Amino acid sequence: MIQSDLDLFGPQPQRLASHTVLLPGFALDVIEPLLDALRPVLRAAPFRHMQTPGGLNMAVALSNCGTLGWVSDARGYRYSPTDPLSGQPWPALPEVLLDLAGRAAGTAGFDAFVPDACLINHYLPGTRLSLHQDRDEKDFAQPIVSISLGLPAVFLFGGLQRAERTQRIALNHADVLVWGGEDRLRFHGVLPIKPGVHPRLGERRINLTLRKAG
Ligand code: SIN
Ligand code: FE2
Protein backbone atom coordinates (compact mmCIF):
# COMPACT_ATOMS: atom_id res chain seq x y z
CA MET A 1 0.00 0.00 0.00
CA ILE A 2 1.32 3.42 -0.92
CA GLN A 3 0.52 5.91 1.83
CA SER A 4 0.68 8.97 -0.43
CA ASP A 5 -2.16 7.54 -2.56
CA LEU A 6 -4.37 7.43 0.50
CA ASP A 7 -3.44 11.01 1.35
CA LEU A 8 -4.98 12.11 -1.96
CA PHE A 9 -8.39 11.60 -0.37
CA GLY A 10 -7.57 14.10 2.37
CA PRO A 11 -7.90 13.74 6.10
CA GLN A 12 -10.95 11.89 7.32
CA PRO A 13 -13.61 13.16 9.75
CA GLN A 14 -12.66 12.56 13.37
CA ARG A 15 -15.26 11.86 16.03
CA LEU A 16 -14.08 13.67 19.19
CA ALA A 17 -17.08 12.90 21.39
CA SER A 18 -20.45 11.18 20.90
CA HIS A 19 -21.95 14.17 19.02
CA THR A 20 -18.81 16.11 18.04
CA VAL A 21 -17.04 15.71 14.71
CA LEU A 22 -13.94 17.48 13.35
CA LEU A 23 -13.93 17.80 9.55
CA PRO A 24 -10.31 18.66 8.65
CA GLY A 25 -10.03 20.91 5.60
CA PHE A 26 -13.77 20.69 4.90
CA ALA A 27 -13.94 24.37 3.79
CA LEU A 28 -10.84 24.22 1.54
CA ASP A 29 -12.62 24.11 -1.80
CA VAL A 30 -14.84 27.13 -1.02
CA ILE A 31 -12.27 29.39 0.69
CA GLU A 32 -12.10 31.99 -2.09
CA PRO A 33 -15.91 32.32 -2.60
CA LEU A 34 -16.23 32.43 1.19
CA LEU A 35 -13.69 35.26 1.56
CA ASP A 36 -15.35 37.09 -1.36
CA ALA A 37 -18.70 36.83 0.45
CA LEU A 38 -17.26 37.98 3.79
CA ARG A 39 -15.70 41.20 2.44
CA PRO A 40 -19.00 43.10 1.89
CA VAL A 41 -20.36 41.69 5.17
CA LEU A 42 -17.39 43.15 7.07
CA ARG A 43 -17.61 46.47 5.21
CA ALA A 44 -21.25 46.84 6.34
CA ALA A 45 -20.64 45.47 9.85
CA PRO A 46 -16.95 45.97 10.76
CA PHE A 47 -15.18 44.06 13.53
CA ARG A 48 -15.49 45.74 16.91
CA HIS A 49 -14.65 44.99 20.56
CA MET A 50 -17.84 44.65 22.56
CA GLN A 51 -18.09 45.18 26.30
CA THR A 52 -18.71 42.30 28.67
CA PRO A 53 -21.66 42.69 31.08
CA GLY A 54 -18.97 43.43 33.71
CA GLY A 55 -17.70 46.40 31.67
CA LEU A 56 -14.48 44.87 30.27
CA ASN A 57 -13.40 45.09 26.65
CA MET A 58 -13.62 41.65 24.98
CA ALA A 59 -10.24 40.52 23.60
CA VAL A 60 -11.85 38.97 20.54
CA ALA A 61 -13.23 41.44 17.98
CA LEU A 62 -16.51 40.37 16.41
CA SER A 63 -19.16 40.93 13.80
CA ASN A 64 -22.21 38.98 12.64
CA CYS A 65 -24.30 38.12 9.63
CA GLY A 66 -27.73 36.53 9.49
CA THR A 67 -31.15 37.56 10.77
CA LEU A 68 -29.75 37.47 14.31
CA GLY A 69 -26.35 38.50 15.63
CA TRP A 70 -24.74 37.80 19.01
CA VAL A 71 -24.07 40.93 21.04
CA SER A 72 -22.73 41.79 24.48
CA ASP A 73 -23.05 44.97 26.53
CA ALA A 74 -23.81 46.13 30.06
CA ARG A 75 -27.26 44.52 29.77
CA GLY A 76 -25.80 41.07 29.13
CA TYR A 77 -25.33 38.59 26.26
CA ARG A 78 -28.12 38.12 23.73
CA TYR A 79 -29.06 37.89 20.06
CA SER A 80 -30.15 41.07 18.29
CA PRO A 81 -31.71 41.53 14.82
CA THR A 82 -29.78 44.78 14.40
CA ASP A 83 -26.14 45.87 14.57
CA PRO A 84 -25.81 48.21 17.57
CA LEU A 85 -23.13 50.21 15.67
CA SER A 86 -25.30 51.06 12.67
CA GLY A 87 -28.82 50.43 13.95
CA GLN A 88 -29.35 48.44 10.73
CA PRO A 89 -30.16 44.73 10.33
CA TRP A 90 -27.03 42.55 10.20
CA PRO A 91 -25.88 41.70 6.64
CA ALA A 92 -27.57 38.61 5.20
CA LEU A 93 -25.97 35.20 5.63
CA PRO A 94 -24.15 34.51 2.34
CA GLU A 95 -25.42 31.49 0.40
CA VAL A 96 -21.93 29.93 0.26
CA LEU A 97 -21.81 29.96 4.07
CA LEU A 98 -25.34 28.58 4.51
CA ASP A 99 -24.54 25.80 2.08
CA LEU A 100 -21.19 24.97 3.70
CA ALA A 101 -22.72 24.89 7.19
CA GLY A 102 -25.58 22.65 6.05
CA ARG A 103 -23.18 20.21 4.36
CA ALA A 104 -20.84 20.13 7.36
CA ALA A 105 -23.71 19.52 9.80
CA GLY A 106 -25.09 16.78 7.54
CA THR A 107 -21.68 15.09 7.29
CA ALA A 108 -21.47 15.15 11.09
CA GLY A 109 -24.90 13.54 11.42
CA PHE A 110 -27.15 16.60 11.90
CA ASP A 111 -29.61 16.76 9.03
CA ALA A 112 -31.48 19.84 7.79
CA PHE A 113 -29.43 22.40 9.73
CA VAL A 114 -30.49 25.91 8.66
CA PRO A 115 -28.61 28.54 10.70
CA ASP A 116 -29.98 32.06 11.17
CA ALA A 117 -26.90 33.53 12.88
CA CYS A 118 -23.21 33.61 12.06
CA LEU A 119 -20.83 35.07 14.64
CA ILE A 120 -17.56 36.20 13.07
CA ASN A 121 -14.70 36.28 15.58
CA HIS A 122 -11.35 37.94 14.89
CA TYR A 123 -8.27 36.85 16.86
CA LEU A 124 -4.84 38.50 16.73
CA PRO A 125 -1.76 36.64 17.98
CA GLY A 126 -2.08 36.52 21.77
CA THR A 127 -5.89 36.69 21.77
CA ARG A 128 -7.66 33.98 23.74
CA LEU A 129 -11.27 33.08 24.48
CA SER A 130 -11.98 31.86 27.99
CA LEU A 131 -14.03 28.74 28.75
CA HIS A 132 -17.76 29.27 28.29
CA GLN A 133 -20.94 27.52 27.20
CA ASP A 134 -23.06 28.66 24.24
CA ARG A 135 -26.45 29.04 25.85
CA ASP A 136 -28.02 32.17 24.38
CA GLU A 137 -29.83 30.18 21.67
CA LYS A 138 -33.46 29.03 21.98
CA ASP A 139 -33.14 25.43 20.86
CA PHE A 140 -30.23 23.37 22.18
CA ALA A 141 -31.29 20.49 19.87
CA GLN A 142 -29.65 22.50 17.05
CA PRO A 143 -25.92 21.92 16.53
CA ILE A 144 -23.10 24.46 16.26
CA VAL A 145 -20.92 24.62 13.14
CA SER A 146 -17.55 26.34 13.61
CA ILE A 147 -15.31 27.20 10.64
CA SER A 148 -11.68 28.19 11.27
CA LEU A 149 -9.68 30.42 8.93
CA GLY A 150 -6.13 31.72 9.05
CA LEU A 151 -3.68 31.13 11.92
CA PRO A 152 -4.04 27.81 13.77
CA ALA A 153 -5.67 27.63 17.19
CA VAL A 154 -5.81 25.21 20.08
CA PHE A 155 -9.47 24.71 20.94
CA LEU A 156 -10.25 23.61 24.49
CA PHE A 157 -13.20 21.24 24.61
CA GLY A 158 -14.43 20.46 28.09
CA GLY A 159 -17.39 18.82 29.75
CA LEU A 160 -20.74 19.99 31.01
CA GLN A 161 -19.13 21.36 34.19
CA ARG A 162 -16.53 24.14 34.02
CA ALA A 163 -14.11 22.20 36.24
CA GLU A 164 -14.05 19.08 34.03
CA ARG A 165 -10.81 18.42 32.21
CA THR A 166 -10.55 19.70 28.63
CA GLN A 167 -9.34 18.04 25.43
CA ARG A 168 -7.04 20.13 23.22
CA ILE A 169 -8.07 20.14 19.59
CA ALA A 170 -5.89 21.67 16.86
CA LEU A 171 -8.04 23.83 14.58
CA ASN A 172 -6.32 24.76 11.33
CA HIS A 173 -7.27 26.87 8.32
CA ALA A 174 -10.43 25.48 6.65
CA ASP A 175 -11.20 22.97 9.41
CA VAL A 176 -14.84 22.68 10.43
CA LEU A 177 -15.91 21.49 13.87
CA VAL A 178 -19.51 20.45 14.51
CA TRP A 179 -20.97 19.76 17.93
CA GLY A 180 -24.52 19.19 19.12
CA GLY A 181 -26.78 16.66 20.82
CA GLU A 182 -25.49 15.72 24.25
CA ASP A 183 -22.28 17.70 23.58
CA ARG A 184 -24.16 20.93 22.79
CA LEU A 185 -23.56 22.55 26.19
CA ARG A 186 -19.94 21.50 26.69
CA PHE A 187 -17.63 24.23 27.94
CA HIS A 188 -15.14 25.39 25.30
CA GLY A 189 -12.57 28.09 24.68
CA VAL A 190 -9.46 28.99 22.69
CA LEU A 191 -5.84 29.21 23.97
CA PRO A 192 -3.87 32.37 23.09
CA ILE A 193 -3.16 32.36 19.34
CA LYS A 194 0.55 31.81 18.67
CA PRO A 195 2.38 34.52 16.71
CA GLY A 196 2.57 33.73 13.01
CA VAL A 197 1.63 34.80 9.52
CA HIS A 198 -0.91 32.76 7.58
CA PRO A 199 -0.20 32.71 3.82
CA ARG A 200 -3.78 33.70 2.92
CA LEU A 201 -5.07 35.64 5.95
CA GLY A 202 -1.92 37.14 7.43
CA GLU A 203 -1.54 37.74 11.15
CA ARG A 204 -5.01 36.70 12.25
CA ARG A 205 -7.43 33.91 12.91
CA ILE A 206 -11.07 34.25 11.92
CA ASN A 207 -13.71 31.89 13.26
CA LEU A 208 -17.22 31.66 11.84
CA THR A 209 -19.73 30.10 14.22
CA LEU A 210 -23.08 29.22 12.69
CA ARG A 211 -26.07 28.66 14.90
CA LYS A 212 -29.84 28.47 14.81
CA ALA A 213 -30.38 31.12 17.45
CA GLY A 214 -34.07 32.07 17.15
C1 SIN B 1 -16.76 30.56 20.12
O1 SIN B 1 -16.80 29.73 21.02
O2 SIN B 1 -17.63 31.45 19.99
C2 SIN B 1 -15.65 30.58 19.11
C3 SIN B 1 -14.79 29.38 19.12
C4 SIN B 1 -13.61 29.52 18.19
O3 SIN B 1 -13.15 30.64 17.90
O4 SIN B 1 -13.09 28.49 17.72
FE1 FE2 C 1 -18.68 29.48 22.07
JSON list of C-alpha atoms in Angstrom, two decimals, residues 96-187:
[
{"chain": "A", "resi": 96, "resn": "VAL", "atom": "CA", "xyz": [-21.93, 29.93, 0.26]},
{"chain": "A", "resi": 97, "resn": "LEU", "atom": "CA", "xyz": [-21.81, 29.96, 4.07]},
{"chain": "A", "resi": 98, "resn": "LEU", "atom": "CA", "xyz": [-25.34, 28.58, 4.51]},
{"chain": "A", "resi": 99, "resn": "ASP", "atom": "CA", "xyz": [-24.54, 25.80, 2.08]},
{"chain": "A", "resi": 100, "resn": "LEU", "atom": "CA", "xyz": [-21.19, 24.97, 3.70]},
{"chain": "A", "resi": 101, "resn": "ALA", "atom": "CA", "xyz": [-22.72, 24.89, 7.19]},
{"chain": "A", "resi": 102, "resn": "GLY", "atom": "CA", "xyz": [-25.58, 22.65, 6.05]},
{"chain": "A", "resi": 103, "resn": "ARG", "atom": "CA", "xyz": [-23.18, 20.21, 4.36]},
{"chain": "A", "resi": 104, "resn": "ALA", "atom": "CA", "xyz": [-20.84, 20.13, 7.36]},
{"chain": "A", "resi": 105, "resn": "ALA", "atom": "CA", "xyz": [-23.71, 19.52, 9.80]},
{"chain": "A", "resi": 106, "resn": "GLY", "atom": "CA", "xyz": [-25.09, 16.78, 7.54]},
{"chain": "A", "resi": 107, "resn": "THR", "atom": "CA", "xyz": [-21.68, 15.09, 7.29]},
{"chain": "A", "resi": 108, "resn": "ALA", "atom": "CA", "xyz": [-21.47, 15.15, 11.09]},
{"chain": "A", "resi": 109, "resn": "GLY", "atom": "CA", "xyz": [-24.90, 13.54, 11.42]},
{"chain": "A", "resi": 110, "resn": "PHE", "atom": "CA", "xyz": [-27.15, 16.60, 11.90]},
{"chain": "A", "resi": 111, "resn": "ASP", "atom": "CA", "xyz": [-29.61, 16.76, 9.03]},
{"chain": "A", "resi": 112, "resn": "ALA", "atom": "CA", "xyz": [-31.48, 19.84, 7.79]},
{"chain": "A", "resi": 113, "resn": "PHE", "atom": "CA", "xyz": [-29.43, 22.40, 9.73]},
{"chain": "A", "resi": 114, "resn": "VAL", "atom": "CA", "xyz": [-30.49, 25.91, 8.66]},
{"chain": "A", "resi": 115, "resn": "PRO", "atom": "CA", "xyz": [-28.61, 28.54, 10.70]},
{"chain": "A", "resi": 116, "resn": "ASP", "atom": "CA", "xyz": [-29.98, 32.06, 11.17]},
{"chain": "A", "resi": 117, "resn": "ALA", "atom": "CA", "xyz": [-26.90, 33.53, 12.88]},
{"chain": "A", "resi": 118, "resn": "CYS", "atom": "CA", "xyz": [-23.21, 33.61, 12.06]},
{"chain": "A", "resi": 119, "resn": "LEU", "atom": "CA", "xyz": [-20.83, 35.07, 14.64]},
{"chain": "A", "resi": 120, "resn": "ILE", "atom": "CA", "xyz": [-17.56, 36.20, 13.07]},
{"chain": "A", "resi": 121, "resn": "ASN", "atom": "CA", "xyz": [-14.70, 36.28, 15.58]},
{"chain": "A", "resi": 122, "resn": "HIS", "atom": "CA", "xyz": [-11.35, 37.94, 14.89]},
{"chain": "A", "resi": 123, "resn": "TYR", "atom": "CA", "xyz": [-8.27, 36.85, 16.86]},
{"chain": "A", "resi": 124, "resn": "LEU", "atom": "CA", "xyz": [-4.84, 38.50, 16.73]},
{"chain": "A", "resi": 125, "resn": "PRO", "atom": "CA", "xyz": [-1.76, 36.64, 17.98]},
{"chain": "A", "resi": 126, "resn": "GLY", "atom": "CA", "xyz": [-2.08, 36.52, 21.77]},
{"chain": "A", "resi": 127, "resn": "THR", "atom": "CA", "xyz": [-5.89, 36.69, 21.77]},
{"chain": "A", "resi": 128, "resn": "ARG", "atom": "CA", "xyz": [-7.66, 33.98, 23.74]},
{"chain": "A", "resi": 129, "resn": "LEU", "atom": "CA", "xyz": [-11.27, 33.08, 24.48]},
{"chain": "A", "resi": 130, "resn": "SER", "atom": "CA", "xyz": [-11.98, 31.86, 27.99]},
{"chain": "A", "resi": 131, "resn": "LEU", "atom": "CA", "xyz": [-14.03, 28.74, 28.75]},
{"chain": "A", "resi": 132, "resn": "HIS", "atom": "CA", "xyz": [-17.76, 29.27, 28.29]},
{"chain": "A", "resi": 133, "resn": "GLN", "atom": "CA", "xyz": [-20.94, 27.52, 27.20]},
{"chain": "A", "resi": 134, "resn": "ASP", "atom": "CA", "xyz": [-23.06, 28.66, 24.24]},
{"chain": "A", "resi": 135, "resn": "ARG", "atom": "CA", "xyz": [-26.45, 29.04, 25.85]},
{"chain": "A", "resi": 136, "resn": "ASP", "atom": "CA", "xyz": [-28.02, 32.17, 24.38]},
{"chain": "A", "resi": 137, "resn": "GLU", "atom": "CA", "xyz": [-29.83, 30.18, 21.67]},
{"chain": "A", "resi": 138, "resn": "LYS", "atom": "CA", "xyz": [-33.46, 29.03, 21.98]},
{"chain": "A", "resi": 139, "resn": "ASP", "atom": "CA", "xyz": [-33.14, 25.43, 20.86]},
{"chain": "A", "resi": 140, "resn": "PHE", "atom": "CA", "xyz": [-30.23, 23.37, 22.18]},
{"chain": "A", "resi": 141, "resn": "ALA", "atom": "CA", "xyz": [-31.29, 20.49, 19.87]},
{"chain": "A", "resi": 142, "resn": "GLN", "atom": "CA", "xyz": [-29.65, 22.50, 17.05]},
{"chain": "A", "resi": 143, "resn": "PRO", "atom": "CA", "xyz": [-25.92, 21.92, 16.53]},
{"chain": "A", "resi": 144, "resn": "ILE", "atom": "CA", "xyz": [-23.10, 24.46, 16.26]},
{"chain": "A", "resi": 145, "resn": "VAL", "atom": "CA", "xyz": [-20.92, 24.62, 13.14]},
{"chain": "A", "resi": 146, "resn": "SER", "atom": "CA", "xyz": [-17.55, 26.34, 13.61]},
{"chain": "A", "resi": 147, "resn": "ILE", "atom": "CA", "xyz": [-15.31, 27.20, 10.64]},
{"chain": "A", "resi": 148, "resn": "SER", "atom": "CA", "xyz": [-11.68, 28.19, 11.27]},
{"chain": "A", "resi": 149, "resn": "LEU", "atom": "CA", "xyz": [-9.68, 30.42, 8.93]},
{"chain": "A", "resi": 150, "resn": "GLY", "atom": "CA", "xyz": [-6.13, 31.72, 9.05]},
{"chain": "A", "resi": 151, "resn": "LEU", "atom": "CA", "xyz": [-3.68, 31.13, 11.92]},
{"chain": "A", "resi": 152, "resn": "PRO", "atom": "CA", "xyz": [-4.04, 27.81, 13.77]},
{"chain": "A", "resi": 153, "resn": "ALA", "atom": "CA", "xyz": [-5.67, 27.63, 17.19]},
{"chain": "A", "resi": 154, "resn": "VAL", "atom": "CA", "xyz": [-5.81, 25.21, 20.08]},
{"chain": "A", "resi": 155, "resn": "PHE", "atom": "CA", "xyz": [-9.47, 24.71, 20.94]},
{"chain": "A", "resi": 156, "resn": "LEU", "atom": "CA", "xyz": [-10.25, 23.61, 24.49]},
{"chain": "A", "resi": 157, "resn": "PHE", "atom": "CA", "xyz": [-13.20, 21.24, 24.61]},
{"chain": "A", "resi": 158, "resn": "GLY", "atom": "CA", "xyz": [-14.43, 20.46, 28.09]},
{"chain": "A", "resi": 159, "resn": "GLY", "atom": "CA", "xyz": [-17.39, 18.82, 29.75]},
{"chain": "A", "resi": 160, "resn": "LEU", "atom": "CA", "xyz": [-20.74, 19.99, 31.01]},
{"chain": "A", "resi": 161, "resn": "GLN", "atom": "CA", "xyz": [-19.13, 21.36, 34.19]},
{"chain": "A", "resi": 162, "resn": "ARG", "atom": "CA", "xyz": [-16.53, 24.14, 34.02]},
{"chain": "A", "resi": 163, "resn": "ALA", "atom": "CA", "xyz": [-14.11, 22.20, 36.24]},
{"chain": "A", "resi": 164, "resn": "GLU", "atom": "CA", "xyz": [-14.05, 19.08, 34.03]},
{"chain": "A", "resi": 165, "resn": "ARG", "atom": "CA", "xyz": [-10.81, 18.42, 32.21]},
{"chain": "A", "resi": 166, "resn": "THR", "atom": "CA", "xyz": [-10.55, 19.70, 28.63]},
{"chain": "A", "resi": 167, "resn": "GLN", "atom": "CA", "xyz": [-9.34, 18.04, 25.43]},
{"chain": "A", "resi": 168, "resn": "ARG", "atom": "CA", "xyz": [-7.04, 20.13, 23.22]},
{"chain": "A", "resi": 169, "resn": "ILE", "atom": "CA", "xyz": [-8.07, 20.14, 19.59]},
{"chain": "A", "resi": 170, "resn": "ALA", "atom": "CA", "xyz": [-5.89, 21.67, 16.86]},
{"chain": "A", "resi": 171, "resn": "LEU", "atom": "CA", "xyz": [-8.04, 23.83, 14.58]},
{"chain": "A", "resi": 172, "resn": "ASN", "atom": "CA", "xyz": [-6.32, 24.76, 11.33]},
{"chain": "A", "resi": 173, "resn": "HIS", "atom": "CA", "xyz": [-7.27, 26.87, 8.32]},
{"chain": "A", "resi": 174, "resn": "ALA", "atom": "CA", "xyz": [-10.43, 25.48, 6.65]},
{"chain": "A", "resi": 175, "resn": "ASP", "atom": "CA", "xyz": [-11.20, 22.97, 9.41]},
{"chain": "A", "resi": 176, "resn": "VAL", "atom": "CA", "xyz": [-14.84, 22.68, 10.43]},
{"chain": "A", "resi": 177, "resn": "LEU", "atom": "CA", "xyz": [-15.91, 21.49, 13.87]},
{"chain": "A", "resi": 178, "resn": "VAL", "atom": "CA", "xyz": [-19.51, 20.45, 14.51]},
{"chain": "A", "resi": 179, "resn": "TRP", "atom": "CA", "xyz": [-20.97, 19.76, 17.93]},
{"chain": "A", "resi": 180, "resn": "GLY", "atom": "CA", "xyz": [-24.52, 19.19, 19.12]},
{"chain": "A", "resi": 181, "resn": "GLY", "atom": "CA", "xyz": [-26.78, 16.66, 20.82]},
{"chain": "A", "resi": 182, "resn": "GLU", "atom": "CA", "xyz": [-25.49, 15.72, 24.25]},
{"chain": "A", "resi": 183, "resn": "ASP", "atom": "CA", "xyz": [-22.28, 17.70, 23.58]},
{"chain": "A", "resi": 184, "resn": "ARG", "atom": "CA", "xyz": [-24.16, 20.93, 22.79]},
{"chain": "A", "resi": 185, "resn": "LEU", "atom": "CA", "xyz": [-23.56, 22.55, 26.19]},
{"chain": "A", "resi": 186, "resn": "ARG", "atom": "CA", "xyz": [-19.94, 21.50, 26.69]},
{"chain": "A", "resi": 187, "resn": "PHE", "atom": "CA", "xyz": [-17.63, 24.23, 27.94]}
]
